[in-house]
């Protein structure tokens, strides 16, 4: 994900320094207070217990996704949601369409088609959660994948530090 301050390139070095200073065991708890994209938390997930936090809810969702991705099997859903989303050609005119595309506003962060696709994906994921077709982990994983995919079709400079 394009994000200002991403620690992906130095996560292994951070892990090395921590392991040098602290006797990390499986029951050790690492608290990543400002998890961002989860690079540091993800690098520790197999070594100890990890708790994540961030002021931005989307950062926690995205980081959590990195940590639970391997456990998401979508057994209750009965099919691969990514294959479904990549083969079905449906759109909705919801929040993203009305707020971030020229279809409903003067903003042009997304094309009308891409914004409509994001709305369809978002509403479908929420419906699957409400109908108990996906677990909480699978729900968070799907939301994080949607967050990630929006960065590939958005008309932004690539660094989310503009404020």
PDB file of C-alpha atoms in Angstrom:
ATOM      1  CA  UNK A   1       0.000   0.000   0.000  1.00  0.00           C
ATOM      2  CA  UNK A   2       1.184   3.510  -0.760  1.00  0.00           C
ATOM      3  CA  UNK A   3       1.495   5.119   2.640  1.00  0.00           C
ATOM      4  CA  UNK A   4       3.806   7.754   4.090  1.00  0.00           C
ATOM      5  CA  UNK A   5       6.097   6.235   6.721  1.00  0.00           C
ATOM      6  CA  UNK A   6       5.614   2.598   5.724  1.00  0.00           C
ATOM      7  CA  UNK A   7       8.213   0.454   7.562  1.00  0.00           C
ATOM      8  CA  UNK A   8       8.180  -2.446   5.094  1.00  0.00           C
ATOM      9  CA  UNK A   9      11.778  -1.903   3.992  1.00  0.00           C
ATOM     10  CA  UNK A  10      13.110  -1.810   7.585  1.00  0.00           C
ATOM     11  CA  UNK A  11      10.797  -4.251   9.392  1.00  0.00           C
ATOM     12  CA  UNK A  12      13.388  -7.033   9.356  1.00  0.00           C
ATOM     13  CA  UNK A  13      16.017  -4.670  10.810  1.00  0.00           C
ATOM     14  CA  UNK A  14      13.594  -3.567  13.555  1.00  0.00           C
ATOM     15  CA  UNK A  15      12.905  -7.228  14.349  1.00  0.00           C
ATOM     16  CA  UNK A  16      16.634  -7.950  14.460  1.00  0.00           C
ATOM     17  CA  UNK A  17      17.282  -5.067  16.894  1.00  0.00           C
ATOM     18  CA  UNK A  18      14.378  -6.094  19.159  1.00  0.00           C
ATOM     19  CA  UNK A  19      15.521  -9.730  19.204  1.00  0.00           C
ATOM     20  CA  UNK A  20      18.997  -8.504  20.090  1.00  0.00           C
ATOM     21  CA  UNK A  21      17.685  -6.583  23.123  1.00  0.00           C
ATOM     22  CA  UNK A  22      14.701  -8.662  24.303  1.00  0.00           C
ATOM     23  CA  UNK A  23      14.264 -12.381  24.932  1.00  0.00           C
ATOM     24  CA  UNK A  24      11.205 -12.889  22.710  1.00  0.00           C
ATOM     25  CA  UNK A  25       9.165 -16.031  23.486  1.00  0.00           C
ATOM     26  CA  UNK A  26       5.853 -17.340  22.086  1.00  0.00           C
ATOM     27  CA  UNK A  27       4.004 -15.869  25.089  1.00  0.00           C
ATOM     28  CA  UNK A  28       5.738 -12.479  24.819  1.00  0.00           C
ATOM     29  CA  UNK A  29       3.294  -9.689  23.931  1.00  0.00           C
ATOM     30  CA  UNK A  30       4.365  -7.057  21.438  1.00  0.00           C
ATOM     31  CA  UNK A  31       2.182  -3.954  21.394  1.00  0.00           C
ATOM     32  CA  UNK A  32       2.433  -2.062  18.115  1.00  0.00           C
ATOM     33  CA  UNK A  33       0.813   1.173  19.250  1.00  0.00           C
ATOM     34  CA  UNK A  34       0.940   2.914  15.868  1.00  0.00           C
ATOM     35  CA  UNK A  35       0.692  -0.043  13.496  1.00  0.00           C
ATOM     36  CA  UNK A  36       0.118   1.874  10.250  1.00  0.00           C
ATOM     37  CA  UNK A  37       0.280  -0.701   7.444  1.00  0.00           C
ATOM     38  CA  UNK A  38       1.329  -3.442   9.859  1.00  0.00           C
ATOM     39  CA  UNK A  39       4.827  -4.064   8.566  1.00  0.00           C
ATOM     40  CA  UNK A  40       6.375  -4.372  12.021  1.00  0.00           C
ATOM     41  CA  UNK A  41       3.463  -6.285  13.580  1.00  0.00           C
ATOM     42  CA  UNK A  42       3.384  -8.698  10.653  1.00  0.00           C
ATOM     43  CA  UNK A  43       7.091  -9.430  10.978  1.00  0.00           C
ATOM     44  CA  UNK A  44       6.566 -10.491  14.632  1.00  0.00           C
ATOM     45  CA  UNK A  45       3.309 -12.453  14.254  1.00  0.00           C
ATOM     46  CA  UNK A  46       5.005 -15.872  14.179  1.00  0.00           C
ATOM     47  CA  UNK A  47       7.437 -15.080  17.003  1.00  0.00           C
ATOM     48  CA  UNK A  48       5.074 -13.808  19.704  1.00  0.00           C
ATOM     49  CA  UNK A  49       1.607 -12.482  20.475  1.00  0.00           C
ATOM     50  CA  UNK A  50       0.968  -9.166  18.754  1.00  0.00           C
ATOM     51  CA  UNK A  51      -1.543  -6.477  19.673  1.00  0.00           C
ATOM     52  CA  UNK A  52      -2.104  -3.685  17.169  1.00  0.00           C
ATOM     53  CA  UNK A  53      -3.504  -0.196  17.539  1.00  0.00           C
ATOM     54  CA  UNK A  54      -3.669   2.962  15.488  1.00  0.00           C
ATOM     55  CA  UNK A  55      -5.611   6.205  15.480  1.00  0.00           C
ATOM     56  CA  UNK A  56      -6.883   5.343  11.987  1.00  0.00           C
ATOM     57  CA  UNK A  57      -9.411   2.515  11.941  1.00  0.00           C
ATOM     58  CA  UNK A  58      -8.463   1.674   8.339  1.00  0.00           C
ATOM     59  CA  UNK A  59      -4.844   1.144   9.452  1.00  0.00           C
ATOM     60  CA  UNK A  60      -5.913  -1.377  12.093  1.00  0.00           C
ATOM     61  CA  UNK A  61      -8.143  -3.165   9.558  1.00  0.00           C
ATOM     62  CA  UNK A  62      -5.354  -3.290   7.000  1.00  0.00           C
ATOM     63  CA  UNK A  63      -2.758  -4.455   9.549  1.00  0.00           C
ATOM     64  CA  UNK A  64      -5.088  -7.079  10.968  1.00  0.00           C
ATOM     65  CA  UNK A  65      -5.588  -8.451   7.457  1.00  0.00           C
ATOM     66  CA  UNK A  66      -1.874  -9.034   7.078  1.00  0.00           C
ATOM     67  CA  UNK A  67      -1.840 -11.015  10.296  1.00  0.00           C
ATOM     68  CA  UNK A  68      -4.881 -13.261   9.623  1.00  0.00           C
ATOM     69  CA  UNK A  69      -4.662 -13.760   5.841  1.00  0.00           C
ATOM     70  CA  UNK A  70      -3.513 -17.382   6.053  1.00  0.00           C
ATOM     71  CA  UNK A  71      -6.468 -18.399   8.238  1.00  0.00           C
ATOM     72  CA  UNK A  72      -9.120 -17.131   5.797  1.00  0.00           C
ATOM     73  CA  UNK A  73     -10.674 -20.119   3.986  1.00  0.00           C
ATOM     74  CA  UNK A  74     -14.189 -18.765   3.198  1.00  0.00           C
ATOM     75  CA  UNK A  75     -15.794 -22.131   3.955  1.00  0.00           C
ATOM     76  CA  UNK A  76     -19.202 -20.649   4.913  1.00  0.00           C
ATOM     77  CA  UNK A  77     -19.274 -18.610   1.721  1.00  0.00           C
ATOM     78  CA  UNK A  78     -18.707 -21.707  -0.408  1.00  0.00           C
ATOM     79  CA  UNK A  79     -16.732 -20.003  -3.171  1.00  0.00           C
ATOM     80  CA  UNK A  80     -13.685 -17.840  -3.729  1.00  0.00           C
ATOM     81  CA  UNK A  81     -14.759 -14.214  -3.149  1.00  0.00           C
ATOM     82  CA  UNK A  82     -11.842 -12.870  -5.181  1.00  0.00           C
ATOM     83  CA  UNK A  83     -12.778 -14.954  -8.202  1.00  0.00           C
ATOM     84  CA  UNK A  84     -16.378 -13.807  -7.759  1.00  0.00           C
ATOM     85  CA  UNK A  85     -15.463 -10.111  -7.630  1.00  0.00           C
ATOM     86  CA  UNK A  86     -13.081 -10.443 -10.586  1.00  0.00           C
ATOM     87  CA  UNK A  87     -15.660 -12.132 -12.821  1.00  0.00           C
ATOM     88  CA  UNK A  88     -18.895 -10.307 -12.001  1.00  0.00           C
ATOM     89  CA  UNK A  89     -19.396  -6.908 -13.622  1.00  0.00           C
ATOM     90  CA  UNK A  90     -21.743  -5.082 -11.254  1.00  0.00           C
ATOM     91  CA  UNK A  91     -21.662  -1.553  -9.878  1.00  0.00           C
ATOM     92  CA  UNK A  92     -23.675   0.465  -7.366  1.00  0.00           C
ATOM     93  CA  UNK A  93     -24.097   4.186  -6.965  1.00  0.00           C
ATOM     94  CA  UNK A  94     -23.345   4.521  -3.272  1.00  0.00           C
ATOM     95  CA  UNK A  95     -20.984   6.437  -1.012  1.00  0.00           C
ATOM     96  CA  UNK A  96     -17.830   6.149  -3.126  1.00  0.00           C
ATOM     97  CA  UNK A  97     -19.672   6.887  -6.354  1.00  0.00           C
ATOM     98  CA  UNK A  98     -21.389   9.937  -4.867  1.00  0.00           C
ATOM     99  CA  UNK A  99     -18.398  11.240  -2.911  1.00  0.00           C
ATOM    100  CA  UNK A 100     -15.238  10.409  -4.860  1.00  0.00           C
ATOM    101  CA  UNK A 101     -16.222  10.268  -8.539  1.00  0.00           C
ATOM    102  CA  UNK A 102     -17.557  12.745 -11.073  1.00  0.00           C
ATOM    103  CA  UNK A 103     -20.761  10.690 -11.102  1.00  0.00           C
ATOM    104  CA  UNK A 104     -21.930  12.238  -7.863  1.00  0.00           C
ATOM    105  CA  UNK A 105     -19.503  15.038  -7.048  1.00  0.00           C
ATOM    106  CA  UNK A 106     -16.871  17.320  -8.508  1.00  0.00           C
ATOM    107  CA  UNK A 107     -14.150  15.051  -7.120  1.00  0.00           C
ATOM    108  CA  UNK A 108     -12.266  12.807  -9.474  1.00  0.00           C
ATOM    109  CA  UNK A 109     -10.375  10.433  -7.164  1.00  0.00           C
ATOM    110  CA  UNK A 110     -12.049   7.474  -8.878  1.00  0.00           C
ATOM    111  CA  UNK A 111     -13.706   7.005 -12.242  1.00  0.00           C
ATOM    112  CA  UNK A 112     -17.463   6.502 -12.096  1.00  0.00           C
ATOM    113  CA  UNK A 113     -16.999   2.833 -12.989  1.00  0.00           C
ATOM    114  CA  UNK A 114     -14.312   2.179 -10.371  1.00  0.00           C
ATOM    115  CA  UNK A 115     -16.278   4.018  -7.676  1.00  0.00           C
ATOM    116  CA  UNK A 116     -19.362   1.982  -8.575  1.00  0.00           C
ATOM    117  CA  UNK A 117     -17.339  -1.228  -8.337  1.00  0.00           C
ATOM    118  CA  UNK A 118     -15.969  -0.198  -4.921  1.00  0.00           C
ATOM    119  CA  UNK A 119     -19.520   0.465  -3.695  1.00  0.00           C
ATOM    120  CA  UNK A 120     -20.669  -2.932  -4.995  1.00  0.00           C
ATOM    121  CA  UNK A 121     -17.744  -4.730  -3.341  1.00  0.00           C
ATOM    122  CA  UNK A 122     -18.227  -2.874  -0.047  1.00  0.00           C
ATOM    123  CA  UNK A 123     -21.962  -3.552   0.130  1.00  0.00           C
ATOM    124  CA  UNK A 124     -21.490  -7.207  -0.830  1.00  0.00           C
ATOM    125  CA  UNK A 125     -18.821  -7.749   1.832  1.00  0.00           C
ATOM    126  CA  UNK A 126     -21.095  -6.154   4.450  1.00  0.00           C
ATOM    127  CA  UNK A 127     -24.024  -8.343   3.377  1.00  0.00           C
ATOM    128  CA  UNK A 128     -21.884 -11.486   3.632  1.00  0.00           C
ATOM    129  CA  UNK A 129     -20.893 -10.471   7.168  1.00  0.00           C
ATOM    130  CA  UNK A 130     -24.475  -9.709   8.235  1.00  0.00           C
ATOM    131  CA  UNK A 131     -25.663 -13.038   6.777  1.00  0.00           C
ATOM    132  CA  UNK A 132     -22.839 -14.907   8.598  1.00  0.00           C
ATOM    133  CA  UNK A 133     -21.290 -16.106   5.336  1.00  0.00           C
ATOM    134  CA  UNK A 134     -17.860 -14.857   6.456  1.00  0.00           C
ATOM    135  CA  UNK A 135     -16.097 -14.924   9.817  1.00  0.00           C
ATOM    136  CA  UNK A 136     -14.867 -11.747  11.501  1.00  0.00           C
ATOM    137  CA  UNK A 137     -11.326 -12.491  10.284  1.00  0.00           C
ATOM    138  CA  UNK A 138     -12.540 -13.091   6.721  1.00  0.00           C
ATOM    139  CA  UNK A 139     -14.607  -9.889   6.873  1.00  0.00           C
ATOM    140  CA  UNK A 140     -11.604  -7.835   8.017  1.00  0.00           C
ATOM    141  CA  UNK A 141      -9.443  -9.508   5.372  1.00  0.00           C
ATOM    142  CA  UNK A 142     -11.904  -8.672   2.581  1.00  0.00           C
ATOM    143  CA  UNK A 143     -12.158  -5.048   3.750  1.00  0.00           C
ATOM    144  CA  UNK A 144      -8.381  -4.734   3.824  1.00  0.00           C
ATOM    145  CA  UNK A 145      -8.100  -6.231   0.338  1.00  0.00           C
ATOM    146  CA  UNK A 146     -10.638  -3.669  -0.849  1.00  0.00           C
ATOM    147  CA  UNK A 147      -8.612  -0.865   0.766  1.00  0.00           C
ATOM    148  CA  UNK A 148      -5.525  -2.197  -1.004  1.00  0.00           C
ATOM    149  CA  UNK A 149      -7.268  -2.499  -4.371  1.00  0.00           C
ATOM    150  CA  UNK A 150      -8.618   1.056  -4.257  1.00  0.00           C
ATOM    151  CA  UNK A 151      -5.046   2.347  -4.124  1.00  0.00           C
ATOM    152  CA  UNK A 152      -4.431   0.720  -7.527  1.00  0.00           C
ATOM    153  CA  UNK A 153      -7.345   2.481  -9.268  1.00  0.00           C
ATOM    154  CA  UNK A 154      -7.446   5.814  -7.460  1.00  0.00           C
ATOM    155  CA  UNK A 155      -6.258   9.053  -8.984  1.00  0.00           C
ATOM    156  CA  UNK A 156      -3.984  10.052  -6.094  1.00  0.00           C
ATOM    157  CA  UNK A 157      -0.317  10.900  -5.892  1.00  0.00           C
ATOM    158  CA  UNK A 158       0.456   7.798  -3.859  1.00  0.00           C
ATOM    159  CA  UNK A 159       1.351   9.231  -0.473  1.00  0.00           C
ATOM    160  CA  UNK A 160      -1.387   9.515   2.139  1.00  0.00           C
ATOM    161  CA  UNK A 161       0.178  12.259   4.184  1.00  0.00           C
ATOM    162  CA  UNK A 162      -1.419  15.289   2.592  1.00  0.00           C
ATOM    163  CA  UNK A 163      -3.162  16.623   5.698  1.00  0.00           C
TER     164      UNK A 163
END
